[in-house]
Coordinates of C-alpha atoms in Angstrom, one line a residue:
X1 CA 96.0 6.0 135.5
X2 CA 93.3 3.3 135.4
X3 CA 91.2 3.9 138.3
X4 CA 87.6 4.9 138.9
X5 CA 88.5 8.7 138.5
X6 CA 90.0 8.3 135.4
X7 CA 87.1 6.2 134.0
X8 CA 84.5 8.7 135.2
X9 CA 86.5 11.6 133.6
X10 CA 87.0 9.6 130.3
X11 CA 83.2 8.7 130.1
X12 CA 82.2 12.2 130.9
X13 CA 84.7 13.5 128.3
X14 CA 82.9 11.3 125.6
X15 CA 79.4 12.4 126.7
X16 CA 80.4 16.2 126.6
X17 CA 82.1 15.6 123.0
X18 CA 78.8 14.0 122.0
X19 CA 76.5 17.0 123.3
X20 CA 78.9 19.5 121.6
X21 CA 78.9 17.5 118.3
X22 CA 75.2 16.7 118.2
X23 CA 74.4 20.5 117.7
X24 CA 71.1 20.2 119.5
X25 CA 71.0 23.9 120.4
X26 CA 72.6 26.4 122.5
X27 CA 71.7 25.3 125.9
X28 CA 72.7 21.5 125.0
X29 CA 76.0 22.7 123.7
X30 CA 76.3 24.8 126.7
X31 CA 75.8 21.9 129.0
X32 CA 78.3 20.0 127.2
X33 CA 80.8 22.7 127.9
X34 CA 79.8 22.5 131.5
X35 CA 80.4 18.8 131.5
X36 CA 83.8 19.6 129.7
X37 CA 84.8 21.7 132.6
X38 CA 83.8 19.2 135.3
X39 CA 85.8 16.4 133.6
X40 CA 88.7 18.8 133.0
X41 CA 88.9 19.3 136.8
X42 CA 88.7 15.7 137.2
X43 CA 91.6 15.1 134.8
X44 CA 93.6 17.9 136.5
X45 CA 93.2 16.2 139.9
X46 CA 94.2 12.8 138.3
X47 CA 97.2 14.0 136.5
X48 CA 98.5 15.9 139.7
X49 CA 97.8 12.9 142.1
X50 CA 99.5 10.3 139.5
X51 CA 102.5 12.5 138.6
X52 CA 101.0 12.8 135.0
X53 CA 101.7 16.6 134.8
X54 CA 101.3 16.8 131.0
X55 CA 97.6 15.7 131.4
X56 CA 97.1 18.0 134.2
X57 CA 98.6 20.8 132.3
X58 CA 96.6 20.1 129.2
X59 CA 93.2 20.0 131.0
X60 CA 94.1 23.1 132.9
X61 CA 94.2 24.9 129.6
X62 CA 91.1 23.2 128.4
X63 CA 89.3 24.0 131.5
X64 CA 89.9 27.7 130.6
X65 CA 88.7 27.2 127.0
X66 CA 85.6 25.4 128.1
X67 CA 84.8 27.9 130.7
X68 CA 84.7 30.4 127.8
X69 CA 82.5 28.2 126.0
X70 CA 80.0 28.1 129.0
X71 CA 80.2 31.9 128.9
X72 CA 79.6 32.1 125.2
X73 CA 76.6 29.5 125.2
X74 CA 75.1 29.8 128.6
X75 CA 75.8 33.1 130.5
X76 CA 76.6 36.0 128.1
X77 CA 73.7 38.4 128.5
X78 CA 74.2 39.6 125.0
X79 CA 74.4 36.3 123.4
X80 CA 71.3 35.1 125.2
X81 CA 69.3 38.2 124.1
X82 CA 70.5 37.5 120.2
X83 CA 69.5 33.8 120.5
X84 CA 66.2 34.4 122.3
X85 CA 65.4 36.6 119.2
X86 CA 66.9 34.1 116.6
X87 CA 65.2 31.0 117.8
X88 CA 61.8 31.5 116.3
X89 CA 63.2 32.6 113.0
X90 CA 65.6 29.6 113.2
X91 CA 62.8 27.1 113.8
X92 CA 60.8 28.4 110.8
X93 CA 64.0 28.2 108.6
X94 CA 64.8 24.8 109.8
X95 CA 61.2 23.6 108.7
X96 CA 61.6 25.2 105.1
X97 CA 65.0 23.4 104.8
X98 CA 63.5 20.1 105.9
X99 CA 60.6 20.8 103.3
X100 CA 63.2 21.5 100.6
X101 CA 65.2 18.4 101.3
X102 CA 62.0 16.2 100.9
X103 CA 61.0 17.6 97.8

């Protein structure tokens, strides 16, 4: 398990983790989950083709979990409406907190 497919999956996993951890907003986090889904599929393929069934099984489960993350952050109509209403208020509060931190 040291071919180009595994390197692509590994690098993609690191980028996705960075996007989610950076907390740059719902869209960025949502796209982090999209990338997690793509690399999970890559890991499943890699695991199945190289007889690494634990890797394939783990990433099959992670694919389901990350697909739920995509739903929550990008696709859920209710969550999108809530975030659209919260976004202007959140920016104002963020500026207030930043001002407090400088003082």
